[in-house]
């Protein structure tokens, strides 16, 4: 692996004390943060880089969940024209590091004590063969259910549903009151986002971990898994006819505007509510997806740093890495993004109740063992396995003729290489 310890240490020193203009450079950053809330969050970063005299170059590829971005990134890297940094997450970081295209951030990491500042589960994902190659910026919780307070009130739904029985009873009332019960965007990653929350709600972390993370055959073919698939299918009957292909943020807008009651989505959705001027606990609510209050599916956005030739570009990249892990950025960015800082020991005073709950639950579930990686958001499986699982789940969602047993058989077939 390319080793630039000296460069990193110097970059850290520059970041701390040197004059901005003297060391300015350009950073090109690949991301897919193009929705209203996402754009506001990334603007904080651009602003902070700009204040140091660095030039930010957007390399945006639209498409929620980042699948499109990864495809475009591959072409660029293969052509020998990698950006300085790219939003790459989970096991995909290892896949990129294996290609020997990422840079070693260890000098910066030890200078800035990243090991002490990060939860171990996150730090481990940022390292390849023990060396930091990526920088985490947040923790998104995925197992949320968002609701429009006025719609629920008009429909006579007094309490947020804690079980699927309560959820379907509420959905019936919302439907009867003339609203769309569940806003859903029919794209494979959004289908899987709902699916993994249902699996967690029905079978707890034990089923989730065995069936979706370890791809254990017995768990995948279990009655609990079949029940989860039935509930998942039943949720579809509460979505509208135009959901196919709809982007997640357009879907969140349906809840914001009072067209729909609920949406299953990670807390980047909160970024949209906030960008629309809404407040949690007032116009909208966040609650754990039914049955998942004591569990937490985590999704950590991180930037992998690519090897760069120019010294100026390396310096700007070093400053970016330093900035991303800094307390100021972690607070400003996450206040807009809907997530919580990944840095430990941050003051949560300025954050809203959803973020405070998320932070408290993150700590509690990491102690209880109920902190699990989001499969839908690339935290658990290899890219190819994840794609195959997503396709199987979406096929079931889209094809009402496919039976639960057939869906189970497909899941077993696509996950075969990892099975024990
Ligand atoms: C990412 C978020 C992003 C969301 C929608 C998730 O996988 O982690 O940062 O906002 O997808 O694109």
Coordinates of C-alpha atoms and ligand atoms in Angstrom, one line a residue:
X1 CA 0.0 0.0 0.0
X2 CA 1.1 3.5 -0.8
X3 CA 2.5 5.0 2.4
X4 CA 2.6 8.7 3.0
X5 CA 3.0 8.9 6.8
X6 CA 5.2 12.0 6.5
X7 CA 2.7 13.7 4.2
X8 CA -0.2 12.9 6.6
X9 CA 1.6 14.1 9.7
X10 CA 2.5 17.3 7.8
X11 CA -1.1 17.7 6.6
X12 CA -2.2 17.4 10.2
X13 CA 0.2 20.0 11.3
X14 CA -0.8 22.3 8.4
X15 CA -4.4 21.8 9.4
X16 CA -3.7 22.9 12.9
X17 CA -1.4 25.9 12.5
X18 CA -0.3 26.9 9.0
X19 CA -1.8 29.8 7.0
X20 CA -4.6 28.7 4.7
X21 CA -3.6 30.2 1.4
X22 CA -0.1 28.9 1.4
X23 CA -1.3 25.3 1.4
X24 CA -4.5 25.5 -0.6
X25 CA -5.4 22.8 -3.0
X26 CA -8.4 21.2 -4.7
X27 CA -10.4 18.3 -3.4
X28 CA -12.8 16.4 -5.7
X29 CA -15.3 14.5 -3.7
X30 CA -17.7 11.9 -4.9
X31 CA -21.1 11.8 -3.1
X32 CA -24.8 11.4 -3.9
X33 CA -26.1 13.9 -1.4
X34 CA -28.4 15.8 -3.8
X35 CA -31.8 16.0 -1.9
X36 CA -32.7 19.2 0.0
X37 CA -31.5 18.1 3.4
X38 CA -28.4 16.3 2.0
X39 CA -27.4 19.4 0.0
X40 CA -27.6 21.6 3.1
X41 CA -25.4 19.2 5.0
X42 CA -22.7 19.0 2.4
X43 CA -22.8 22.8 2.0
X44 CA -21.4 22.9 5.6
X45 CA -18.4 20.9 4.4
X46 CA -17.8 23.0 1.3
X47 CA -18.0 26.1 3.4
X48 CA -15.4 24.8 6.0
X49 CA -13.0 23.7 3.2
X50 CA -13.5 27.1 1.5
X51 CA -12.6 29.0 4.7
X52 CA -9.2 27.3 4.6
X53 CA -8.7 28.4 1.0
X54 CA -9.3 24.9 -0.5
X55 CA -11.4 24.5 -3.6
X56 CA -14.2 22.0 -3.4
X57 CA -15.0 20.2 -6.6
X58 CA -18.3 18.3 -6.5
X59 CA -18.4 14.9 -8.1
X60 CA -22.1 14.2 -7.6
X61 CA -23.9 11.2 -9.0
X62 CA -27.7 11.2 -8.2
X63 CA -29.4 8.2 -6.9
X64 CA -30.3 7.4 -3.3
X65 CA -28.4 4.7 -1.5
X66 CA -25.4 5.4 -3.7
X67 CA -25.5 2.5 -6.2
X68 CA -25.2 4.7 -9.2
X69 CA -22.3 6.6 -7.6
X70 CA -20.4 3.3 -7.1
X71 CA -20.7 2.4 -10.7
X72 CA -19.5 5.7 -11.9
X73 CA -16.6 5.7 -9.4
X74 CA -15.4 2.3 -10.8
X75 CA -15.1 3.8 -14.3
X76 CA -13.2 6.8 -13.0
X77 CA -10.7 4.8 -10.9
X78 CA -10.2 2.3 -13.7
X79 CA -9.4 5.2 -16.0
X80 CA -6.7 6.3 -13.5
X81 CA -8.6 9.4 -12.6
X82 CA -9.7 8.8 -9.0
X83 CA -11.3 11.7 -7.0
X84 CA -9.6 12.7 -3.7
X85 CA -12.4 11.1 -1.6
X86 CA -15.6 9.1 -2.2
X87 CA -18.5 8.2 0.1
X88 CA -17.8 4.5 0.4
X89 CA -19.2 2.5 3.3
X90 CA -18.9 -0.8 5.2
X91 CA -17.3 -3.9 3.5
X92 CA -17.0 -2.0 0.2
X93 CA -14.1 0.0 1.8
X94 CA -12.2 -3.3 2.0
X95 CA -13.0 -4.1 -1.6
X96 CA -11.6 -0.8 -2.7
X97 CA -8.5 -1.1 -0.5
X98 CA -7.7 -4.5 -1.9
X99 CA -7.3 -2.8 -5.3
X100 CA -4.5 -0.8 -3.8
X101 CA -6.0 2.6 -4.7
X102 CA -6.7 4.0 -1.2
X103 CA -4.2 6.0 0.8
X104 CA -3.0 5.3 4.2
X105 CA -4.3 7.8 6.9
X106 CA -2.5 6.3 9.9
X107 CA -0.2 9.2 10.7
X108 CA -3.2 11.5 10.8
X109 CA -5.3 9.0 12.7
X110 CA -2.6 8.5 15.4
X111 CA -1.8 12.2 15.6
X112 CA -5.6 13.0 16.1
X113 CA -6.2 9.9 18.2
X114 CA -9.0 8.5 16.1
X115 CA -8.9 5.1 17.8
X116 CA -10.0 6.8 21.0
X117 CA -12.5 9.1 19.3
X118 CA -14.5 6.3 17.5
X119 CA -16.6 3.3 18.5
X120 CA -14.4 0.2 17.8
X121 CA -17.0 -1.3 15.5
X122 CA -16.7 1.8 13.3
X123 CA -13.0 2.2 13.5
X124 CA -12.5 -1.4 12.4
X125 CA -14.6 -0.8 9.3
X126 CA -12.4 2.2 8.4
X127 CA -9.2 0.2 8.5
X128 CA -7.7 -2.2 5.9
X129 CA -5.1 -4.5 7.4
X130 CA -5.1 -2.4 10.5
X131 CA -4.5 0.9 8.7
X132 CA -7.0 3.7 8.3
X133 CA -8.1 4.3 4.7
X134 CA -11.4 6.0 5.3
X135 CA -12.9 8.6 7.6
X136 CA -16.4 8.2 9.2
X137 CA -18.7 11.3 9.4
X138 CA -21.9 10.1 11.1
X139 CA -24.2 7.3 12.3
X140 CA -27.5 7.0 10.6
X141 CA -30.2 4.8 12.3
X142 CA -32.2 3.0 9.7
X143 CA -35.0 1.3 11.7
X144 CA -37.2 4.4 11.9
X145 CA -40.9 5.0 11.1
X146 CA -41.7 8.6 10.2
X147 CA -45.2 9.9 10.6
X148 CA -47.2 13.0 9.8
X149 CA -48.8 14.1 13.1
X150 CA -51.8 15.9 11.5
X151 CA -52.7 12.9 9.3
X152 CA -52.5 10.6 12.3
X153 CA -54.7 12.9 14.3
X154 CA -57.3 13.3 11.5
X155 CA -57.4 9.5 11.1
X156 CA -57.9 9.0 14.8
X157 CA -54.6 7.3 15.4
X158 CA -53.8 8.2 19.0
X159 CA -50.4 6.4 19.5
X160 CA -47.5 5.4 17.3
X161 CA -47.6 1.7 16.5
X162 CA -45.3 -0.5 18.5
X163 CA -46.3 -3.8 16.9
X164 CA -47.4 -4.8 13.5
X165 CA -51.0 -5.4 14.7
X166 CA -51.0 -1.8 15.9
X167 CA -49.4 -0.7 12.7
X168 CA -52.0 -2.3 10.4
X169 CA -54.8 -1.0 12.6
X170 CA -53.4 2.5 12.2
X171 CA -52.9 2.0 8.5
X172 CA -56.5 1.0 8.1
X173 CA -57.7 4.1 9.9
X174 CA -55.4 6.3 7.7
X175 CA -56.7 4.7 4.6
X176 CA -60.3 5.2 5.7
X177 CA -59.6 8.9 6.4
X178 CA -58.6 9.2 2.7
X179 CA -54.8 9.3 3.0
X180 CA -52.1 7.0 1.7
X181 CA -51.1 5.0 4.7
X182 CA -47.5 4.2 3.7
X183 CA -45.3 6.4 1.4
X184 CA -42.9 4.1 -0.4
X185 CA -40.5 4.6 -3.2
X186 CA -40.2 1.4 -5.3
X187 CA -36.5 1.1 -5.7
X188 CA -34.6 -2.0 -4.6
X189 CA -32.6 -0.3 -1.8
X190 CA -35.8 1.3 -0.5
X191 CA -37.6 -2.1 -0.6
X192 CA -34.8 -3.6 1.4
X193 CA -34.8 -0.7 3.9
X194 CA -38.4 -1.7 4.7
X195 CA -37.7 -5.4 4.6
X196 CA -34.8 -5.3 7.0
X197 CA -36.8 -3.3 9.6
X198 CA -39.6 -5.8 9.3
X199 CA -37.2 -8.8 9.8
X200 CA -35.8 -7.0 12.9
X201 CA -39.3 -6.3 14.2
X202 CA -40.6 -9.8 13.7
X203 CA -37.6 -11.9 14.7
X204 CA -35.4 -9.5 16.7
X205 CA -31.7 -9.1 16.4
X206 CA -31.2 -12.9 16.5
X207 CA -33.1 -13.5 13.3
X208 CA -31.7 -10.4 11.7
X209 CA -28.1 -11.4 12.4
X210 CA -28.5 -15.0 11.5
X211 CA -30.6 -14.6 8.4
X212 CA -29.5 -11.3 6.9
X213 CA -25.9 -10.8 8.1
X214 CA -24.6 -14.4 8.5
X215 CA -27.0 -15.7 5.7
X216 CA -27.6 -18.8 7.8
X217 CA -29.8 -21.2 5.9
X218 CA -31.9 -22.4 8.9
X219 CA -32.7 -18.8 9.9
X220 CA -33.6 -17.9 6.3
X221 CA -36.0 -20.7 5.9
X222 CA -37.5 -20.3 9.4
X223 CA -41.2 -19.6 10.1
X224 CA -40.2 -16.2 11.5
X225 CA -38.6 -15.3 8.2
X226 CA -41.8 -16.4 6.4
X227 CA -43.8 -14.3 8.8
X228 CA -41.6 -11.3 8.1
X229 CA -42.1 -11.8 4.3
X230 CA -45.9 -11.9 4.8
X231 CA -45.9 -8.7 6.8
X232 CA -43.6 -7.1 4.2
X233 CA -46.0 -8.0 1.5
X234 CA -49.0 -6.8 3.5
X235 CA -47.3 -3.4 3.9
X236 CA -47.2 -3.0 0.2
X237 CA -51.0 -3.1 0.1
X238 CA -51.0 0.2 2.0
X239 CA -48.8 2.0 -0.6
X240 CA -50.0 4.0 -3.6
X241 CA -50.1 2.9 -7.2
X242 CA -47.4 5.4 -8.3
X243 CA -44.7 4.2 -6.0
X244 CA -42.6 2.4 -8.6
X245 CA -39.2 4.0 -9.1
X246 CA -40.0 7.0 -6.9
X247 CA -37.0 8.7 -5.2
X248 CA -36.9 8.4 -1.4
X249 CA -37.0 12.2 -0.9
X250 CA -40.0 12.7 -3.1
X251 CA -41.5 9.9 -1.0
X252 CA -40.7 11.7 2.2
X253 CA -42.3 14.8 0.8
X254 CA -45.6 12.9 0.7
X255 CA -45.4 12.6 4.5
X256 CA -44.2 16.2 4.9
X257 CA -47.1 17.5 2.8
X258 CA -49.7 15.4 4.6
X259 CA -50.5 13.1 1.6
X260 CA -49.3 10.1 3.5
X261 CA -49.2 8.9 7.1
X262 CA -46.0 6.8 7.4
X263 CA -42.6 6.1 5.8
X264 CA -40.1 3.5 6.8
X265 CA -36.7 5.2 6.2
X266 CA -33.4 5.9 7.8
X267 CA -32.9 9.3 9.5
X268 CA -31.6 11.1 6.4
X269 CA -35.4 11.5 6.0
X270 CA -35.3 13.8 9.0
X271 CA -33.0 16.0 7.0
X272 CA -35.9 16.6 4.6
X273 CA -38.4 17.3 7.3
X274 CA -36.0 19.8 8.8
X275 CA -35.2 21.4 5.5
X276 CA -38.9 21.9 5.0
X277 CA -39.0 23.8 8.3
X278 CA -40.7 21.1 10.3
X279 CA -39.9 20.1 13.9
X280 CA -39.9 16.6 15.4
X281 CA -42.7 16.1 17.9
X282 CA -44.8 18.8 16.2
X283 CA -45.5 18.4 12.4
X284 CA -43.8 15.0 12.3
X285 CA -42.7 12.2 14.6
X286 CA -39.8 9.7 14.6
X287 CA -40.4 6.4 16.3
X288 CA -38.7 3.0 16.0
X289 CA -40.2 0.8 13.3
X290 CA -42.7 -1.6 15.0
X291 CA -41.0 -4.1 17.3
X292 CA -37.6 -2.6 17.0
X293 CA -37.4 -0.1 19.9
X294 CA -34.7 -2.0 21.6
X295 CA -32.5 -2.5 18.5
X296 CA -30.6 -0.3 16.2
X297 CA -29.6 -0.8 12.6
X298 CA -26.6 1.4 11.9
X299 CA -25.4 3.0 8.7
X300 CA -22.2 4.9 8.8
X301 CA -21.3 7.3 6.0
X302 CA -17.6 7.5 5.4
X303 CA -15.1 8.9 2.9
X304 CA -12.4 6.6 1.6
X305 CA -9.4 8.6 0.5
X306 CA -7.7 7.8 -2.8
X307 CA -4.0 7.9 -3.7
X308 CA -3.2 11.2 -5.4
X309 CA -0.2 12.2 -7.3
X310 CA 0.0 16.0 -6.7
X311 CA 1.4 17.3 -3.5
X312 CA -1.0 20.1 -3.4
X313 CA -3.9 17.8 -3.8
X314 CA -2.6 15.5 -1.1
X315 CA -2.4 18.5 1.3
X316 CA -6.0 19.4 0.6
X317 CA -7.0 15.8 1.0
X318 CA -5.2 15.6 4.4
X319 CA -7.1 18.7 5.5
X320 CA -10.4 17.2 4.4
X321 CA -9.7 14.1 6.5
X322 CA -8.7 16.2 9.5
X323 CA -11.9 18.3 9.1
X324 CA -14.3 15.4 8.8
X325 CA -13.3 13.9 12.1
X326 CA -13.3 17.3 13.8
X327 CA -15.9 18.2 16.4
X328 CA -17.1 21.3 14.7
X329 CA -17.8 19.6 11.4
X330 CA -19.4 16.5 13.1
X331 CA -21.8 18.8 14.9
X332 CA -22.7 21.1 12.0
X333 CA -23.0 18.4 9.4
X334 CA -25.1 16.0 11.5
X335 CA -27.5 18.8 12.7
X336 CA -28.6 19.0 9.0
X337 CA -28.1 15.4 7.8
X338 CA -30.5 13.8 10.3
X339 CA -27.7 11.5 11.7
X340 CA -25.7 11.7 14.9
X341 CA -21.9 12.4 15.2
X342 CA -19.9 9.2 15.0
X343 CA -17.2 10.8 17.3
X344 CA -17.7 9.7 20.9
X345 CA -18.3 12.1 23.7
X346 CA -19.9 14.9 21.6
X347 CA -22.2 17.4 23.3
X348 CA -25.8 16.6 22.0
X349 CA -27.3 19.8 23.4
X350 CA -28.1 21.4 20.0
X351 CA -29.6 18.2 18.6
X352 CA -33.3 17.4 18.5
X353 CA -35.2 14.6 20.3
X354 CA -34.9 12.1 17.4
X355 CA -31.1 12.5 17.5
X356 CA -30.9 12.4 21.2
X357 CA -32.9 9.1 21.2
X358 CA -30.7 7.8 18.5
X359 CA -27.6 8.7 20.4
X360 CA -28.9 7.1 23.7
X361 CA -30.0 4.0 21.8
X362 CA -26.7 3.6 20.0
X363 CA -24.9 3.5 23.3
X364 CA -27.5 1.2 24.9
X365 CA -27.6 -1.3 22.0
X366 CA -23.9 -1.4 21.6
X367 CA -23.8 -2.5 25.2
X368 CA -26.7 -5.0 24.9
X369 CA -25.6 -6.5 21.6
X370 CA -28.6 -5.2 19.7
X371 CA -26.6 -2.9 17.5
X372 CA -26.7 -4.5 14.0
X373 CA -25.3 -3.4 10.7
X374 CA -27.8 -2.2 8.1
X375 CA -27.8 -4.7 5.2
X376 CA -29.8 -2.3 2.9
X377 CA -27.1 0.4 3.4
X378 CA -24.0 -1.6 2.7
X379 CA -22.8 -2.2 6.2
X380 CA -22.8 -6.0 6.3
X381 CA -22.4 -7.8 3.0
X382 CA -20.1 -7.7 0.0
X383 CA -21.4 -5.5 -2.9
X384 CA -22.2 -8.5 -5.0
X385 CA -24.0 -10.4 -2.3
X386 CA -25.9 -7.2 -1.3
X387 CA -27.0 -6.7 -4.9
X388 CA -28.2 -10.3 -5.2
X389 CA -30.2 -10.1 -1.9
X390 CA -31.8 -6.8 -2.9
X391 CA -32.8 -8.1 -6.2
X392 CA -34.5 -11.2 -4.6
X393 CA -36.4 -9.1 -2.1
X394 CA -37.5 -6.6 -4.7
X395 CA -38.7 -9.4 -7.0
X396 CA -40.9 -10.6 -4.1
X397 CA -42.2 -7.0 -3.5
X398 CA -43.0 -6.4 -7.1
X399 CA -44.4 -9.8 -8.1
X400 CA -47.5 -10.6 -6.0
X401 CA -47.6 -14.0 -7.7
X402 CA -44.4 -15.1 -6.1
X403 CA -45.2 -17.1 -3.0
X404 CA -43.4 -16.7 0.4
X405 CA -41.8 -20.1 0.0
X406 CA -40.5 -19.2 -3.5
X407 CA -39.1 -16.0 -2.1
X408 CA -37.3 -17.9 0.6
X409 CA -35.9 -20.3 -1.9
X410 CA -34.6 -17.4 -4.0
X411 CA -33.0 -15.8 -0.9
X412 CA -31.3 -19.1 0.0
X413 CA -30.0 -19.5 -3.6
X414 CA -28.5 -16.0 -3.9
X415 CA -26.9 -16.1 -0.5
X416 CA -25.4 -19.6 -1.0
X417 CA -21.7 -18.6 -1.3
X418 CA -21.6 -17.2 2.2
X419 CA -23.8 -19.9 3.8
X420 CA -22.6 -22.2 6.5
Ligands
LIG1 C1 -26.7 7.1 2.9 C2 -27.2 8.4 3.3 C3 -28.1 9.0 2.2 C4 -29.1 7.9 1.8 C5 -30.0 8.4 0.7 C6 -27.8 6.1 2.5 O1 -27.4 4.9 2.1 O2 -26.0 6.5 3.9 O3 -26.1 9.3 3.6 O4 -28.6 10.2 2.6 O5 -28.6 6.7 1.5 O6 -29.3 8.6 -0.5

